[in-house]
Amino acid sequence: MDCIIVGIGGFIGTVCRYLIGLLPIGADNAFPIKTLTINVIGSFLIALITALSVKNSELNPQVVLMLRVGVCGGFTTFSTFAYESTELMKNGQTMLALGYVCASIFLGVLAIFLAQMIVN
């Protein structure tokens, strides 16, 4: 049953990621703003869900599983982040790639701290 719950959440997260990918944002520049945004939002959400579930033991563990592993796992995308970083470097945009990597890590961790602060 847990696999089905995670699969449903994964479907929701993946479709949301796909729809954000269709938005005509940042199409004119090489910086992968959509992937960065998706991963920062996902970092915030997974931390928020986790902090809420720790604080409130009455939350249904299967709902938490669906949201954390399914939705957030399907929504965020490390593989796309890694691919885009590599493509930027291969295209001679090393500084842009470095900025992307640093921004992704910094903003992702910051989003987690912010979500934890909101709950606590």
GROMACS .gro file of N, CA, C and O in nm:
model
  480
    1MET      N    1   0.082  -0.119   0.000
    1MET     CA    2   0.000   0.000   0.000
    1MET      C    3   0.088   0.127   0.000
    1MET      O    4   0.054   0.225  -0.066
    2ASP      N    5   0.199   0.123   0.075
    2ASP     CA    6   0.288   0.238   0.079
    2ASP      C    7   0.343   0.272  -0.060
    2ASP      O    8   0.358   0.390  -0.094
    3CYS      N    9   0.373   0.170  -0.139
    3CYS     CA   10   0.424   0.195  -0.275
    3CYS      C   11   0.321   0.266  -0.360
    3CYS      O   12   0.355   0.356  -0.439
    4ILE      N   13   0.195   0.231  -0.344
    4ILE     CA   14   0.089   0.297  -0.421
    4ILE      C   15   0.076   0.442  -0.376
    4ILE      O   16   0.063   0.533  -0.459
    5ILE      N   17   0.083   0.465  -0.246
    5ILE     CA   18   0.073   0.601  -0.192
    5ILE      C   19   0.189   0.686  -0.242
    5ILE      O   20   0.170   0.801  -0.284
    6VAL      N   21   0.310   0.632  -0.240
    6VAL     CA   22   0.426   0.705  -0.291
    6VAL      C   23   0.410   0.730  -0.440
    6VAL      O   24   0.442   0.839  -0.490
    7GLY      N   25   0.359   0.632  -0.513
    7GLY     CA   26   0.338   0.647  -0.657
    7GLY      C   27   0.238   0.757  -0.690
    7GLY      O   28   0.258   0.836  -0.783
    8ILE      N   29   0.132   0.767  -0.613
    8ILE     CA   30   0.033   0.873  -0.633
    8ILE      C   31   0.098   1.008  -0.607
    8ILE      O   32   0.083   1.103  -0.685
    9GLY      N   33   0.172   1.017  -0.498
    9GLY     CA   34   0.242   1.142  -0.467
    9GLY      C   35   0.344   1.177  -0.574
    9GLY      O   36   0.358   1.292  -0.614
   10GLY      N   37   0.416   1.076  -0.621
   10GLY     CA   38   0.516   1.097  -0.726
   10GLY      C   39   0.452   1.148  -0.854
   10GLY      O   40   0.507   1.236  -0.921
   11PHE      N   41   0.336   1.094  -0.887
   11PHE     CA   42   0.263   1.142  -1.004
   11PHE      C   43   0.230   1.291  -0.990
   11PHE      O   44   0.253   1.370  -1.082
   12ILE      N   45   0.180   1.329  -0.874
   12ILE     CA   46   0.144   1.469  -0.849
   12ILE      C   47   0.267   1.558  -0.859
   12ILE      O   48   0.266   1.661  -0.928
   13GLY      N   49   0.376   1.519  -0.793
   13GLY     CA   50   0.498   1.599  -0.795
   13GLY      C   51   0.558   1.610  -0.933
   13GLY      O   52   0.602   1.718  -0.975
   14THR      N   53   0.560   1.500  -1.006
   14THR     CA   54   0.619   1.500  -1.139
   14THR      C   55   0.538   1.585  -1.236
   14THR      O   56   0.594   1.660  -1.317
   15VAL      N   57   0.408   1.577  -1.228
   15VAL     CA   58   0.323   1.658  -1.315
   15VAL      C   59   0.342   1.807  -1.282
   15VAL      O   60   0.351   1.890  -1.373
   16CYS      N   61   0.351   1.840  -1.154
   16CYS     CA   62   0.375   1.980  -1.115
   16CYS      C   63   0.508   2.029  -1.171
   16CYS      O   64   0.518   2.141  -1.222
   17ARG      N   65   0.611   1.946  -1.160
   17ARG     CA   66   0.742   1.984  -1.215
   17ARG      C   67   0.734   2.004  -1.366
   17ARG      O   68   0.788   2.099  -1.421
   18TYR      N   69   0.666   1.915  -1.434
   18TYR     CA   70   0.650   1.925  -1.578
   18TYR      C   71   0.578   2.055  -1.615
   18TYR      O   72   0.619   2.126  -1.708
   19LEU      N   73   0.471   2.087  -1.543
   19LEU     CA   74   0.395   2.208  -1.574
   19LEU      C   75   0.477   2.334  -1.550
   19LEU      O   76   0.470   2.429  -1.629
   20ILE      N   77   0.557   2.336  -1.445
   20ILE     CA   78   0.646   2.451  -1.422
   20ILE      C   79   0.747   2.461  -1.536
   20ILE      O   80   0.781   2.570  -1.581
   21GLY      N   81   0.793   2.348  -1.586
   21GLY     CA   82   0.887   2.347  -1.699
   21GLY      C   83   0.828   2.408  -1.824
   21GLY      O   84   0.901   2.456  -1.911
   22LEU      N   85   0.697   2.408  -1.836
   22LEU     CA   86   0.631   2.466  -1.954
   22LEU      C   87   0.618   2.618  -1.946
   22LEU      O   88   0.591   2.682  -2.048
   23LEU      N   89   0.637   2.675  -1.828
   23LEU     CA   90   0.624   2.819  -1.813
   23LEU      C   91   0.732   2.890  -1.894
   23LEU      O   92   0.847   2.849  -1.893
   24PRO      N   93   0.696   2.997  -1.963
   24PRO     CA   94   0.794   3.070  -2.045
   24PRO      C   95   0.879   3.166  -1.961
   24PRO      O   96   0.881   3.285  -1.984
   25ILE      N   97   0.948   3.110  -1.864
   25ILE     CA   98   1.033   3.189  -1.774
   25ILE      C   99   1.178   3.150  -1.799
   25ILE      O  100   1.212   3.033  -1.798
   26GLY      N  101   1.262   3.248  -1.820
   26GLY     CA  102   1.405   3.223  -1.835
   26GLY      C  103   1.444   3.154  -1.964
   26GLY      O  104   1.556   3.105  -1.975
   27ALA      N  105   1.355   3.148  -2.059
   27ALA     CA  106   1.385   3.079  -2.185
   27ALA      C  107   1.491   3.153  -2.266
   27ALA      O  108   1.556   3.092  -2.351
   28ASP      N  109   1.509   3.281  -2.239
   28ASP     CA  110   1.603   3.360  -2.318
   28ASP      C  111   1.746   3.359  -2.265
   28ASP      O  112   1.835   3.414  -2.326
   29ASN      N  113   1.766   3.300  -2.147
   29ASN     CA  114   1.903   3.297  -2.094
   29ASN      C  115   1.943   3.154  -2.060
   29ASN      O  116   1.861   3.064  -2.057
   30ALA      N  117   2.070   3.136  -2.033
   30ALA     CA  118   2.122   3.002  -2.010
   30ALA      C  119   2.104   2.955  -1.866
   30ALA      O  120   2.120   2.837  -1.838
   31PHE      N  121   2.069   3.047  -1.775
   31PHE     CA  122   2.058   3.009  -1.634
   31PHE      C  123   1.931   2.927  -1.612
   31PHE      O  124   1.821   2.970  -1.646
   32PRO      N  125   1.944   2.808  -1.552
   32PRO     CA  126   1.829   2.718  -1.533
   32PRO      C  127   1.742   2.759  -1.413
   32PRO      O  128   1.735   2.689  -1.312
   33ILE      N  129   1.675   2.871  -1.426
   33ILE     CA  130   1.596   2.927  -1.316
   33ILE      C  131   1.481   2.837  -1.273
   33ILE      O  132   1.447   2.830  -1.155
   34LYS      N  133   1.420   2.766  -1.368
   34LYS     CA  134   1.306   2.680  -1.332
   34LYS      C  135   1.350   2.564  -1.244
   34LYS      O  136   1.284   2.534  -1.144
   35THR      N  137   1.459   2.500  -1.277
   35THR     CA  138   1.508   2.389  -1.195
   35THR      C  139   1.550   2.439  -1.057
   35THR      O  140   1.520   2.375  -0.956
   36LEU      N  141   1.617   2.552  -1.053
   36LEU     CA  142   1.656   2.611  -0.925
   36LEU      C  143   1.532   2.638  -0.840
   36LEU      O  144   1.526   2.601  -0.722
   37THR      N  145   1.432   2.698  -0.899
   37THR     CA  146   1.308   2.730  -0.827
   37THR      C  147   1.239   2.604  -0.777
   37THR      O  148   1.196   2.596  -0.661
   38ILE      N  149   1.229   2.504  -0.863
   38ILE     CA  150   1.167   2.378  -0.826
   38ILE      C  151   1.240   2.314  -0.707
   38ILE      O  152   1.177   2.271  -0.610
   39ASN      N  153   1.372   2.310  -0.713
   39ASN     CA  154   1.448   2.245  -0.606
   39ASN      C  155   1.444   2.322  -0.475
   39ASN      O  156   1.441   2.262  -0.368
   40VAL      N  157   1.440   2.455  -0.481
   40VAL     CA  158   1.431   2.534  -0.358
   40VAL      C  159   1.292   2.518  -0.296
   40VAL      O  160   1.279   2.499  -0.175
   41ILE      N  161   1.189   2.524  -0.379
   41ILE     CA  162   1.053   2.501  -0.328
   41ILE      C  163   1.042   2.361  -0.267
   41ILE      O  164   0.985   2.343  -0.159
   42GLY      N  165   1.096   2.262  -0.336
   42GLY     CA  166   1.093   2.125  -0.286
   42GLY      C  167   1.167   2.110  -0.154
   42GLY      O  168   1.121   2.040  -0.063
   43SER      N  169   1.280   2.177  -0.141
   43SER     CA  170   1.356   2.174  -0.015
   43SER      C  171   1.273   2.233   0.098
   43SER      O  172   1.267   2.178   0.208
   44PHE      N  173   1.209   2.345   0.069
   44PHE     CA  174   1.124   2.411   0.169
   44PHE      C  175   1.009   2.318   0.210
   44PHE      O  176   0.982   2.298   0.328
   45LEU      N  177   0.942   2.259   0.110
   45LEU     CA  178   0.826   2.175   0.139
   45LEU      C  179   0.862   2.049   0.218
   45LEU      O  180   0.792   2.012   0.312
   46ILE      N  181   0.972   1.984   0.180
   46ILE     CA  182   1.008   1.861   0.252
   46ILE      C  183   1.047   1.892   0.397
   46ILE      O  184   1.013   1.817   0.488
   47ALA      N  185   1.112   2.006   0.419
   47ALA     CA  186   1.146   2.045   0.556
   47ALA      C  187   1.021   2.083   0.634
   47ALA      O  188   1.007   2.049   0.752
   48LEU      N  189   0.928   2.152   0.569
   48LEU     CA  190   0.804   2.191   0.634
   48LEU      C  191   0.722   2.068   0.673
   48LEU      O  192   0.675   2.057   0.788
   49ILE      N  193   0.707   1.976   0.580
   49ILE     CA  194   0.632   1.853   0.607
   49ILE      C  195   0.697   1.774   0.719
   49ILE      O  196   0.630   1.724   0.810
   50THR      N  197   0.829   1.761   0.714
   50THR     CA  198   0.901   1.685   0.816
   50THR      C  199   0.886   1.751   0.952
   50THR      O  200   0.856   1.683   1.052
   51ALA      N  201   0.906   1.882   0.959
   51ALA     CA  202   0.895   1.952   1.087
   51ALA      C  203   0.753   1.942   1.143
   51ALA      O  204   0.735   1.922   1.264
   52LEU      N  205   0.654   1.955   1.057
   52LEU     CA  206   0.515   1.943   1.102
   52LEU      C  207   0.485   1.802   1.153
   52LEU      O  208   0.415   1.786   1.253
   53SER      N  209   0.539   1.701   1.085
   53SER     CA  210   0.512   1.564   1.127
   53SER      C  211   0.583   1.531   1.258
   53SER      O  212   0.531   1.452   1.338
   54VAL      N  213   0.699   1.590   1.281
   54VAL     CA  214   0.769   1.569   1.408
   54VAL      C  215   0.694   1.639   1.522
   54VAL      O  216   0.680   1.586   1.632
   55LYS      N  217   0.645   1.758   1.494
   55LYS     CA  218   0.575   1.837   1.595
   55LYS      C  219   0.437   1.781   1.626
   55LYS      O  220   0.388   1.793   1.738
   56ASN      N  221   0.372   1.723   1.527
   56ASN     CA  222   0.236   1.673   1.544
   56ASN      C  223   0.232   1.524   1.511
   56ASN      O  224   0.218   1.486   1.395
   57SER      N  225   0.241   1.442   1.613
   57SER     CA  226   0.246   1.297   1.593
   57SER      C  227   0.111   1.240   1.548
   57SER      O  228   0.102   1.123   1.513
   58GLU      N  229   0.007   1.322   1.546
   58GLU     CA  230  -0.124   1.275   1.502
   58GLU      C  231  -0.140   1.277   1.350
   58GLU      O  232  -0.238   1.225   1.298
   59LEU      N  233  -0.044   1.336   1.280
   59LEU     CA  234  -0.052   1.335   1.133
   59LEU      C  235  -0.041   1.192   1.082
   59LEU      O  236   0.041   1.114   1.130
   60ASN      N  237  -0.121   1.161   0.985
   60ASN     CA  238  -0.123   1.027   0.927
   60ASN      C  239   0.013   0.999   0.862
   60ASN      O  240   0.053   1.070   0.770
   61PRO      N  241   0.083   0.893   0.907
   61PRO     CA  242   0.214   0.863   0.850
   61PRO      C  243   0.211   0.835   0.700
   61PRO      O  244   0.307   0.863   0.629
   62GLN      N  245   0.101   0.784   0.649
   62GLN     CA  246   0.092   0.757   0.506
   62GLN      C  247   0.078   0.887   0.427
   62GLN      O  248   0.130   0.898   0.316
   63VAL      N  249   0.010   0.985   0.484
   63VAL     CA  250   0.001   1.116   0.418
   63VAL      C  251   0.138   1.181   0.415
   63VAL      O  252   0.181   1.237   0.314
   64VAL      N  253   0.209   1.172   0.526
   64VAL     CA  254   0.345   1.228   0.534
   64VAL      C  255   0.435   1.158   0.433
   64VAL      O  256   0.512   1.222   0.361
   65LEU      N  257   0.425   1.026   0.423
   65LEU     CA  258   0.503   0.949   0.327
   65LEU      C  259   0.470   0.993   0.183
   65LEU      O  260   0.562   1.017   0.103
   66MET      N  261   0.343   1.009   0.154
   66MET     CA  262   0.303   1.050   0.019
   66MET      C  263   0.358   1.189  -0.014
   66MET      O  264   0.410   1.211  -0.124
   67LEU      N  265   0.350   1.280   0.081
   67LEU     CA  266   0.396   1.416   0.057
   67LEU      C  267   0.548   1.425   0.048
   67LEU      O  268   0.602   1.488  -0.043
   68ARG      N  269   0.618   1.363   0.144
   68ARG     CA  270   0.765   1.374   0.148
   68ARG      C  271   0.831   1.296   0.036
   68ARG      O  272   0.908   1.350  -0.042
   69VAL      N  273   0.803   1.167   0.031
   69VAL     CA  274   0.872   1.081  -0.065
   69VAL      C  275   0.810   1.093  -0.204
   69VAL      O  276   0.881   1.107  -0.304
   70GLY      N  277   0.677   1.090  -0.209
   70GLY     CA  278   0.609   1.094  -0.337
   70GLY      C  279   0.611   1.230  -0.403
   70GLY      O  280   0.677   1.251  -0.505
   71VAL      N  281   0.540   1.327  -0.343
   71VAL     CA  282   0.526   1.458  -0.405
   71VAL      C  283   0.660   1.529  -0.414
   71VAL      O  284   0.702   1.572  -0.523
   72CYS      N  285   0.730   1.541  -0.301
   72CYS     CA  286   0.858   1.614  -0.303
   72CYS      C  287   0.964   1.540  -0.385
   72CYS      O  288   1.041   1.602  -0.457
   73GLY      N  289   0.965   1.409  -0.374
   73GLY     CA  290   1.060   1.330  -0.452
   73GLY      C  291   1.034   1.340  -0.602
   73GLY      O  292   1.126   1.347  -0.682
   74GLY      N  293   0.906   1.341  -0.640
   74GLY     CA  294   0.872   1.354  -0.781
   74GLY      C  295   0.889   1.496  -0.833
   74GLY      O  296   0.914   1.518  -0.950
   75PHE      N  297   0.875   1.592  -0.743
   75PHE     CA  298   0.882   1.734  -0.782
   75PHE      C  299   1.027   1.780  -0.799
   75PHE      O  300   1.060   1.843  -0.899
   76THR      N  301   1.111   1.750  -0.704
   76THR     CA  302   1.250   1.796  -0.711
   76THR      C  303   1.329   1.710  -0.808
   76THR      O  304   1.290   1.598  -0.839
   77THR      N  305   1.443   1.762  -0.851
   77THR     CA  306   1.514   1.691  -0.956
   77THR      C  307   1.665   1.715  -0.950
   77THR      O  308   1.715   1.812  -1.005
   78PHE      N  309   1.732   1.627  -0.879
   78PHE     CA  310   1.878   1.638  -0.871
   78PHE      C  311   1.942   1.604  -1.005
   78PHE      O  312   2.041   1.667  -1.045
   79SER      N  313   1.886   1.509  -1.075
   79SER     CA  314   1.946   1.468  -1.202
   79SER      C  315   1.944   1.581  -1.304
   79SER      O  316   2.042   1.601  -1.377
   80THR      N  317   1.835   1.656  -1.310
   80THR     CA  318   1.829   1.770  -1.402
   80THR      C  319   1.929   1.877  -1.360
   80THR      O  320   1.997   1.937  -1.444
   81PHE      N  321   1.937   1.901  -1.230
   81PHE     CA  322   2.035   1.997  -1.177
   81PHE      C  323   2.177   1.957  -1.219
   81PHE      O  324   2.254   2.039  -1.270
   82ALA      N  325   2.211   1.830  -1.202
   82ALA     CA  326   2.345   1.783  -1.239
   82ALA      C  327   2.368   1.794  -1.389
   82ALA      O  328   2.475   1.837  -1.434
   83TYR      N  329   2.268   1.757  -1.467
   83TYR     CA  330   2.280   1.765  -1.613
   83TYR      C  331   2.298   1.909  -1.660
   83TYR      O  332   2.386   1.939  -1.741
   84GLU      N  333   2.214   1.999  -1.607
   84GLU     CA  334   2.224   2.138  -1.649
   84GLU      C  335   2.358   2.200  -1.609
   84GLU      O  336   2.416   2.277  -1.685
   85SER      N  337   2.407   2.164  -1.492
   85SER     CA  338   2.537   2.214  -1.448
   85SER      C  339   2.647   2.168  -1.543
   85SER      O  340   2.734   2.247  -1.583
   86THR      N  341   2.643   2.042  -1.580
   86THR     CA  342   2.741   1.985  -1.672
   86THR      C  343   2.732   2.051  -1.809
   86THR      O  344   2.835   2.084  -1.870
   87GLU      N  345   2.611   2.072  -1.858
   87GLU     CA  346   2.593   2.135  -1.989
   87GLU      C  347   2.647   2.278  -1.989
   87GLU      O  348   2.710   2.321  -2.088
   88LEU      N  349   2.624   2.352  -1.881
   88LEU     CA  350   2.678   2.487  -1.873
   88LEU      C  351   2.831   2.484  -1.882
   88LEU      O  352   2.891   2.563  -1.954
   89MET      N  353   2.892   2.389  -1.811
   89MET     CA  354   3.039   2.378  -1.815
   89MET      C  355   3.088   2.337  -1.953
   89MET      O  356   3.185   2.392  -2.004
   90LYS      N  357   3.021   2.241  -2.015
   90LYS     CA  358   3.060   2.196  -2.148
   90LYS      C  359   3.048   2.308  -2.251
   90LYS      O  360   3.123   2.311  -2.348
   91ASN      N  361   2.954   2.400  -2.227
   91ASN     CA  362   2.933   2.512  -2.319
   91ASN      C  363   3.020   2.633  -2.286
   91ASN      O  364   2.998   2.741  -2.339
   92GLY      N  365   3.118   2.613  -2.198
   92GLY     CA  366   3.211   2.720  -2.165
   92GLY      C  367   3.158   2.822  -2.067
   92GLY      O  368   3.218   2.928  -2.049
   93GLN      N  369   3.047   2.792  -2.003
   93GLN     CA  370   2.987   2.885  -1.907
   93GLN      C  371   3.016   2.838  -1.764
   93GLN      O  372   2.926   2.819  -1.682
   94THR      N  373   3.144   2.823  -1.736
   94THR     CA  374   3.188   2.768  -1.608
   94THR      C  375   3.144   2.853  -1.490
   94THR      O  376   3.099   2.800  -1.389
   95MET      N  377   3.156   2.984  -1.502
   95MET     CA  378   3.117   3.072  -1.391
   95MET      C  379   2.966   3.066  -1.367
   95MET      O  380   2.922   3.068  -1.252
   96LEU      N  381   2.889   3.058  -1.474
   96LEU     CA  382   2.744   3.045  -1.459
   96LEU      C  383   2.710   2.912  -1.393
   96LEU      O  384   2.623   2.906  -1.305
   97ALA      N  385   2.780   2.806  -1.432
   97ALA     CA  386   2.760   2.675  -1.371
   97ALA      C  387   2.794   2.679  -1.223
   97ALA      O  388   2.719   2.627  -1.139
   98LEU      N  389   2.906   2.740  -1.190
   98LEU     CA  390   2.946   2.751  -1.050
   98LEU      C  391   2.844   2.832  -0.971
   98LEU      O  392   2.807   2.796  -0.859
   99GLY      N  393   2.795   2.940  -1.028
   99GLY     CA  394   2.692   3.020  -0.964
   99GLY      C  395   2.565   2.941  -0.941
   99GLY      O  396   2.500   2.950  -0.836
  100TYR      N  397   2.528   2.860  -1.040
  100TYR     CA  398   2.409   2.776  -1.031
  100TYR      C  399   2.424   2.673  -0.920
  100TYR      O  400   2.333   2.654  -0.839
  101VAL      N  401   2.538   2.607  -0.915
  101VAL     CA  402   2.562   2.507  -0.811
  101VAL      C  403   2.559   2.571  -0.672
  101VAL      O  404   2.492   2.522  -0.581
  102CYS      N  405   2.629   2.682  -0.657
  102CYS     CA  406   2.633   2.752  -0.527
  102CYS      C  407   2.495   2.802  -0.487
  102CYS      O  408   2.453   2.787  -0.371
  103ALA      N  409   2.423   2.862  -0.581
  103ALA     CA  410   2.289   2.913  -0.552
  103ALA      C  411   2.194   2.800  -0.514
  103ALA      O  412   2.115   2.813  -0.421
  104SER      N  413   2.205   2.688  -0.584
  104SER     CA  414   2.119   2.574  -0.554
  104SER      C  415   2.142   2.521  -0.413
  104SER      O  416   2.046   2.496  -0.339
  105ILE      N  417   2.267   2.506  -0.377
  105ILE     CA  418   2.298   2.454  -0.243
  105ILE      C  419   2.259   2.556  -0.136
  105ILE      O  420   2.190   2.523  -0.039
  106PHE      N  421   2.303   2.681  -0.153
  106PHE     CA  422   2.275   2.783  -0.052
  106PHE      C  423   2.125   2.805  -0.034
  106PHE      O  424   2.074   2.804   0.079
  107LEU      N  425   2.053   2.825  -0.144
  107LEU     CA  426   1.910   2.852  -0.134
  107LEU      C  427   1.831   2.731  -0.086
  107LEU      O  428   1.733   2.745  -0.012
  108GLY      N  429   1.874   2.611  -0.125
  108GLY     CA  430   1.808   2.490  -0.077
  108GLY      C  431   1.821   2.473   0.074
  108GLY      O  432   1.724   2.445   0.144
  109VAL      N  433   1.942   2.494   0.125
  109VAL     CA  434   1.964   2.483   0.270
  109VAL      C  435   1.892   2.596   0.342
  109VAL      O  436   1.830   2.574   0.448
  110LEU      N  437   1.896   2.716   0.288
  110LEU     CA  438   1.825   2.830   0.347
  110LEU      C  439   1.675   2.802   0.354
  110LEU      O  440   1.609   2.831   0.455
  111ALA      N  441   1.619   2.744   0.249
  111ALA     CA  442   1.477   2.711   0.247
  111ALA      C  443   1.442   2.612   0.358
  111ALA      O  444   1.336   2.624   0.421
  112ILE      N  445   1.531   2.517   0.383
  112ILE     CA  446   1.506   2.422   0.490
  112ILE      C  447   1.508   2.491   0.626
  112ILE      O  448   1.419   2.469   0.709
  113PHE      N  449   1.606   2.577   0.649
  113PHE     CA  450   1.610   2.652   0.775
  113PHE      C  451   1.484   2.736   0.793
  113PHE      O  452   1.428   2.742   0.902
  114LEU      N  453   1.440   2.803   0.687
  114LEU     CA  454   1.321   2.888   0.696
  114LEU      C  455   1.196   2.805   0.729
  114LEU      O  456   1.115   2.846   0.813
  115ALA      N  457   1.180   2.692   0.665
  115ALA     CA  458   1.065   2.606   0.692
  115ALA      C  459   1.067   2.557   0.837
  115ALA      O  460   0.964   2.557   0.905
  116GLN      N  461   1.185   2.520   0.885
  116GLN     CA  462   1.196   2.474   1.025
  116GLN      C  463   1.166   2.587   1.122
  116GLN      O  464   1.102   2.566   1.225
  117MET      N  465   1.210   2.708   1.090
  117MET     CA  466   1.182   2.824   1.176
  117MET      C  467   1.032   2.853   1.181
  117MET      O  468   0.979   2.889   1.286
  118ILE      N  469   0.965   2.839   1.069
  118ILE     CA  470   0.821   2.865   1.064
  118ILE      C  471   0.746   2.770   1.156
  118ILE      O  472   0.654   2.811   1.228
  119VAL      N  473   0.783   2.644   1.154
  119VAL     CA  474   0.713   2.544   1.233
  119VAL      C  475   0.749   2.554   1.381
  119VAL      O  476   0.664   2.537   1.468
  120ASN      N  477   0.874   2.582   1.408
  120ASN     CA  478   0.918   2.589   1.549
  120ASN      C  479   0.897   2.728   1.596
  120ASN      O  480   0.869   2.778   1.685
   0.00000   0.00000   0.00000
